[in-house]
């Protein structure tokens, strides 16, 4: 407790670096929820001892049999694979006659600080489903040869009234986040009696290159995300900066944990949900009955009598870690943390008995008996960990999928690495906190 993870794991430096490298490859690729599922399905292609329940390619349950029967309960590690981003609107492409620019209308997803997303290179990644049902995978902006897109910001010289006088939240209104996608035009086209042509020209390019028509944007999930790969941060290279650590870092650590766990005693499941960043609603979110459905499919797979009562009993006896990130102490903004209970970068996985806001509203609040069991497992296995809360009591707060697991009777606790700059386009994590999280989930799967 409250010791550096680097000290506790001083014999594991190579393992930490190898794990960090694998993670950086993953997080540089997995910039959408669908890509996380694709990555996992690909890794499990030749593995026989895993049973998968795939929810529309956007949420997934990965099951591994244990020595104990299902009726004794399952060990779940649950995380979410969606991340804050900016989506394209259904009717998106337009041009502006005065500026002669072509743009795309967008609608942000999840809690973003909009000012962080302007004036930086952005990629478009996602899926377009044509009317005939065929889907087209789109990725533009990730290859060095690709063009990128951007939200252009206003120059400081002219921002005095329309930006500087406003609050931070109001300075970039959502409807001004229109993605810059083109400018090419010829004078003769302008004079054409059909009028200004940049939009048609851009739509022709999109049609020729991707086979996508304007109406196809209606049945598309195209996500505007920060362009480029994960990077090591600091002279000491002790940290990783990337888009989407929240919560793909826990998804990756949990997945590797179940892959590497030795001689499973308990039946084990990694649950990866979509839609956490917008409240866990929708049929791929944790508030849906996907947990119940996946558990029933697992019971059926094991030839157990899967009915309403046996399902309830399995879940009631189960235990879970809700694997999600928390907020590391930021040296510039100490006033929002209560430092005795705030996670420190590099001190290992942060264990949160409860999340929520104010008087623990919206919190799962794990039972003392269950917290005791978890710290015992981690101490026994030399896992760097630290107790934590999310900021000062009345400062703000946040929730996780924990409450959606515990309502089925599952003992649940929150634990994950602490980040700097959570929800920003470049979130920072310590390599040793990443590795500690992997160890924490792995030994949870291994221990009695
Ligand atoms: Mn999260
Ligand atoms: Mn989040």
XYZ file of C-alpha atoms in Angstrom, residues 43-435:
393
model
C -6.099 -13.507 -30.766
C -8.496 -16.307 -29.760
C -8.725 -17.792 -33.276
C -6.627 -20.886 -32.493
C -7.348 -21.153 -28.771
C -9.602 -24.067 -27.880
C -10.271 -23.436 -24.190
C -12.262 -20.220 -24.562
C -15.977 -19.863 -25.262
C -17.145 -16.537 -26.648
C -20.486 -14.751 -26.582
C -20.247 -11.951 -29.125
C -22.808 -9.150 -28.895
C -22.927 -7.546 -32.370
C -19.163 -7.122 -32.522
C -19.375 -4.311 -29.937
C -19.510 -6.153 -26.606
C -18.160 -9.585 -25.756
C -17.990 -12.210 -23.026
C -14.908 -14.467 -22.936
C -15.352 -17.589 -20.811
C -12.833 -20.120 -19.545
C -13.800 -23.239 -17.636
C -12.652 -23.715 -14.037
C -12.242 -26.743 -11.772
C -15.261 -25.658 -9.748
C -18.723 -25.999 -11.316
C -20.599 -22.937 -12.550
C -23.135 -23.271 -9.738
C -20.408 -22.230 -7.258
C -20.185 -18.865 -9.018
C -18.077 -17.158 -11.666
C -15.100 -14.778 -11.367
C -15.879 -11.810 -13.610
C -13.616 -8.979 -14.689
C -15.729 -6.375 -16.499
C -14.486 -3.358 -18.419
C -15.758 -1.108 -21.204
C -14.402 -0.746 -24.720
C -16.097 2.450 -25.860
C -14.237 5.732 -25.379
C -15.163 9.408 -25.678
C -14.963 10.521 -29.306
C -16.733 12.535 -31.974
C -19.205 10.808 -34.306
C -20.289 11.943 -37.757
C -23.934 12.958 -38.052
C -26.286 11.003 -40.376
C -26.493 13.972 -42.752
C -22.945 15.112 -42.592
C -21.178 16.482 -45.666
C -21.814 20.112 -46.580
C -19.939 23.012 -48.072
C -19.779 26.652 -47.210
C -19.948 29.019 -50.128
C -18.172 32.023 -48.580
C -15.160 30.121 -47.183
C -15.149 27.555 -50.017
C -14.560 24.786 -47.535
C -16.206 21.382 -47.296
C -17.036 20.126 -43.806
C -18.763 17.344 -41.939
C -21.330 17.792 -39.181
C -20.463 15.891 -35.994
C -22.023 14.910 -32.677
C -19.722 14.204 -29.745
C -19.988 10.964 -27.730
C -19.304 10.882 -23.993
C -17.709 13.460 -21.740
C -15.207 15.478 -23.737
C -13.669 18.881 -23.107
C -14.288 20.203 -26.620
C -11.368 22.627 -26.638
C -8.990 19.625 -26.494
C -10.202 18.336 -29.870
C -9.650 21.401 -32.067
C -6.475 22.179 -34.039
C -5.123 18.636 -34.051
C -4.896 15.850 -36.653
C -7.841 13.470 -36.569
C -8.704 10.175 -38.238
C -12.040 8.748 -39.318
C -12.461 5.080 -38.359
C -15.585 2.966 -38.482
C -18.151 0.989 -40.379
C -20.632 1.909 -43.100
C -23.467 -0.505 -43.835
C -24.881 -0.167 -47.350
C -28.590 -0.600 -48.045
C -27.906 -4.121 -49.362
C -26.377 -5.052 -45.976
C -22.724 -5.161 -47.051
C -20.447 -3.323 -44.693
C -17.442 -1.215 -45.543
C -14.603 -0.720 -43.079
C -13.207 2.786 -43.149
C -9.872 3.972 -41.787
C -8.476 7.300 -42.950
C -5.702 9.177 -41.179
C -3.726 6.416 -39.473
C -1.283 5.567 -42.268
C 1.532 8.114 -42.782
C 0.445 8.412 -46.426
C -3.189 9.172 -45.522
C -4.655 12.631 -45.273
C -6.019 13.643 -41.861
C -8.921 15.858 -40.821
C -9.258 18.593 -38.229
C -11.550 21.009 -36.428
C -9.985 24.381 -37.184
C -9.936 26.765 -34.229
C -10.281 30.525 -34.216
C -7.097 32.608 -34.131
C -6.429 34.361 -30.785
C -6.426 37.771 -32.516
C -10.168 37.539 -33.165
C -11.270 35.414 -30.236
C -11.735 38.180 -27.675
C -15.535 38.409 -27.677
C -16.631 35.053 -29.066
C -14.286 32.848 -27.024
C -12.192 34.548 -24.315
C -15.212 36.153 -22.654
C -16.974 32.779 -22.372
C -16.547 29.907 -19.936
C -14.309 27.001 -20.965
C -17.362 24.823 -21.597
C -19.018 27.443 -23.813
C -15.978 28.600 -25.810
C -16.285 25.767 -28.354
C -19.992 25.014 -28.926
C -20.701 21.485 -30.212
C -22.212 22.787 -33.440
C -18.913 24.512 -34.264
C -17.134 21.136 -34.254
C -17.454 20.652 -38.013
C -14.711 18.553 -39.505
C -12.592 20.102 -42.264
C -12.612 17.714 -45.252
C -11.870 19.739 -48.400
C -11.239 22.989 -50.188
C -10.431 22.185 -53.837
C -12.523 24.037 -56.383
C -12.232 25.530 -59.821
C -13.669 28.882 -60.791
C -15.640 27.490 -63.713
C -17.424 25.134 -61.369
C -18.410 28.048 -59.209
C -19.988 29.673 -62.209
C -21.853 26.506 -63.155
C -25.568 27.159 -62.992
C -25.986 24.332 -60.503
C -23.940 26.508 -58.150
C -21.110 25.819 -55.770
C -19.539 22.357 -56.234
C -17.116 21.382 -53.474
C -19.630 19.138 -51.715
C -20.345 17.218 -54.953
C -16.631 16.951 -55.664
C -15.906 15.520 -52.178
C -18.856 13.110 -52.358
C -17.544 11.900 -55.756
C -14.138 11.237 -54.154
C -15.733 9.301 -51.287
C -17.884 7.309 -53.742
C -14.926 6.470 -56.003
C -12.534 5.540 -53.205
C -14.858 3.775 -50.731
C -18.091 3.043 -52.620
C -19.996 5.147 -50.110
C -22.997 7.250 -51.200
C -24.277 10.272 -49.304
C -27.281 8.370 -47.920
C -24.978 5.596 -46.624
C -23.810 7.942 -43.824
C -27.254 7.403 -42.294
C -26.414 3.737 -41.604
C -22.830 4.285 -40.529
C -20.784 4.434 -37.346
C -17.878 6.644 -38.267
C -15.833 7.869 -35.349
C -13.514 10.864 -35.413
C -10.548 9.972 -33.209
C -7.052 11.376 -32.572
C -4.659 10.415 -35.354
C -1.415 8.547 -34.658
C 0.101 5.897 -32.461
C 0.626 5.535 -28.719
C 3.932 7.008 -27.491
C 6.234 6.579 -24.548
C 6.208 9.682 -22.326
C 9.046 11.192 -20.301
C 12.862 11.087 -20.406
C 12.584 7.881 -18.363
C 9.953 6.406 -20.745
C 8.007 5.344 -17.664
C 4.597 6.367 -19.030
C 2.431 5.749 -22.097
C 0.399 8.455 -23.815
C -2.478 7.378 -26.056
C -6.071 7.951 -26.993
C -8.591 5.595 -25.325
C -6.813 4.205 -22.237
C -10.250 4.681 -20.589
C -11.149 1.885 -20.599
C -9.359 -0.191 -23.213
C -6.369 -0.437 -20.881
C -8.445 -2.471 -18.403
C -10.001 -4.428 -21.278
C -6.528 -5.374 -22.517
C -5.173 -6.139 -19.021
C -8.224 -8.298 -18.214
C -8.000 -10.138 -21.544
C -4.311 -10.873 -21.021
C -5.116 -11.850 -17.443
C -7.579 -14.544 -18.504
C -5.232 -15.721 -21.269
C -2.307 -16.135 -18.874
C -4.072 -17.301 -15.668
C -2.770 -20.695 -14.559
C -4.933 -23.684 -13.624
C -8.238 -21.889 -13.208
C -10.080 -22.869 -10.047
C -13.195 -20.823 -10.708
C -15.098 -20.436 -13.959
C -13.804 -17.152 -15.378
C -15.344 -14.508 -17.583
C -14.005 -11.270 -19.033
C -16.953 -9.031 -19.914
C -16.338 -6.103 -22.222
C -19.188 -3.623 -22.579
C -19.979 -0.813 -24.987
C -21.740 2.491 -24.206
C -20.355 3.044 -20.677
C -19.391 6.596 -21.575
C -23.030 7.488 -22.342
C -24.592 5.792 -19.320
C -24.387 2.079 -20.280
C -27.753 2.160 -22.091
C -28.442 0.278 -25.331
C -28.295 -3.476 -25.960
C -24.482 -3.593 -25.967
C -24.238 -1.598 -22.717
C -23.938 -2.930 -19.175
C -27.487 -1.836 -18.276
C -28.832 -4.369 -20.814
C -29.347 -8.064 -20.038
C -26.174 -9.095 -21.869
C -24.577 -10.304 -18.610
C -27.551 -12.609 -18.004
C -27.700 -13.739 -21.638
C -23.967 -14.514 -21.759
C -24.132 -16.417 -18.466
C -27.072 -18.504 -19.734
C -25.160 -19.273 -22.959
C -22.158 -20.356 -20.861
C -24.391 -22.616 -18.718
C -25.897 -24.109 -21.879
C -22.389 -24.589 -23.301
C -21.413 -26.559 -20.157
C -24.551 -28.676 -20.382
C -25.997 -27.234 -17.185
C -29.686 -26.704 -16.633
C -29.984 -23.056 -17.610
C -33.183 -21.662 -16.161
C -34.190 -18.490 -14.387
C -33.419 -19.841 -10.915
C -30.069 -21.500 -11.692
C -28.960 -18.327 -13.494
C -29.856 -16.221 -10.440
C -27.970 -18.604 -8.163
C -24.829 -18.585 -10.316
C -24.807 -14.789 -10.416
C -25.618 -14.387 -6.720
C -22.570 -16.480 -5.808
C -20.271 -14.736 -8.293
C -17.568 -12.169 -7.635
C -16.387 -9.396 -9.905
C -13.830 -6.708 -10.434
C -15.252 -3.726 -12.264
C -12.076 -2.827 -14.128
C -11.989 0.864 -14.930
C -9.531 3.720 -14.733
C -9.405 6.427 -12.078
C -7.759 9.832 -11.760
C -4.120 10.085 -10.663
C -3.005 13.120 -8.678
C -2.249 15.929 -11.105
C 0.438 18.218 -9.601
C -1.137 21.339 -11.153
C -4.621 20.672 -9.802
C -4.100 19.217 -6.338
C -7.050 21.234 -5.032
C -9.579 18.755 -6.486
C -8.012 15.733 -4.737
C -8.020 14.647 -1.115
C -4.418 13.553 -1.203
C -4.513 10.843 1.457
C -7.078 8.937 -0.637
C -5.977 9.837 -4.141
C -4.079 7.421 -6.410
C -0.466 8.258 -7.252
C 0.973 7.455 -10.689
C 3.289 4.453 -10.429
C 1.962 3.125 -7.111
C 0.016 0.283 -8.712
C -3.617 -0.520 -9.444
C -6.086 1.743 -7.628
C -8.731 -0.050 -5.539
C -11.965 1.904 -5.146
C -14.424 0.576 -2.586
C -16.963 2.954 -4.103
C -17.273 5.510 -6.884
C -20.332 7.754 -7.351
C -20.713 11.429 -6.412
C -21.588 13.462 -3.325
C -22.908 11.161 -0.588
C -21.876 8.051 -2.584
C -24.873 8.469 -4.918
C -24.783 5.988 -7.780
C -22.083 3.921 -6.051
C -21.854 0.156 -5.781
C -19.847 0.448 -2.494
C -18.256 -2.996 -2.080
C -18.714 -4.861 1.221
C -15.814 -4.849 3.686
C -15.643 -8.663 3.582
C -15.142 -8.622 -0.169
C -12.564 -5.788 -0.036
C -10.666 -7.855 2.537
C -10.583 -10.843 0.213
C -9.271 -8.770 -2.708
C -6.449 -7.098 -0.753
C -5.438 -10.465 0.664
C -5.114 -11.938 -2.839
C -3.072 -8.971 -4.050
C -0.788 -8.785 -1.003
C -0.138 -12.525 -1.201
C 0.911 -12.195 -4.851
C 2.982 -9.005 -4.466
C 0.632 -6.942 -6.681
C 1.304 -3.186 -6.333
C -2.003 -1.581 -5.334
C -3.312 1.487 -3.553
C -6.655 2.405 -1.988
C -8.337 5.320 -3.740
C -11.285 7.644 -4.194
C -12.179 9.728 -7.229
C -11.367 13.280 -6.115
C -12.687 15.328 -3.193
C -16.134 14.344 -1.945
C -18.042 17.392 -3.198
C -15.814 18.075 -6.203
C -17.592 15.951 -8.821
C -17.453 12.214 -9.327
C -18.228 9.455 -11.748
C -19.529 5.923 -12.100
C -18.571 2.640 -13.680
C -20.311 -0.582 -14.742
C -19.986 -1.880 -11.126
C -23.595 -1.078 -10.232
C -24.910 -3.024 -13.221
C -23.029 -6.146 -12.102
C -23.899 -5.923 -8.435
C -27.644 -5.669 -9.004
C -27.616 -9.359 -9.986
C -26.120 -10.169 -6.587
C -22.489 -10.302 -7.733
C -19.965 -9.059 -5.154
C -18.265 -6.257 -7.074
C -15.398 -3.846 -6.540
C -13.796 -1.199 -8.752
C -10.103 -1.406 -9.601
C -7.937 -0.086 -12.425
C -4.910 2.088 -13.202
C -5.026 5.824 -12.494
C -4.631 8.172 -15.469
C -3.589 11.748 -16.044
C -5.780 13.623 -18.515
C -8.633 11.120 -18.536
C -11.048 11.646 -21.476
C -8.517 13.812 -23.306
C -7.179 12.883 -26.753
C -3.865 11.950 -25.086
C -4.366 10.152 -21.786
C -1.305 9.199 -19.717
C -0.712 6.002 -17.744
C 2.297 4.577 -15.918
C 3.717 1.372 -17.407
C 3.941 -0.173 -13.938
C 0.293 0.644 -13.197
C -0.660 -1.057 -16.461
C 1.327 -4.136 -15.483
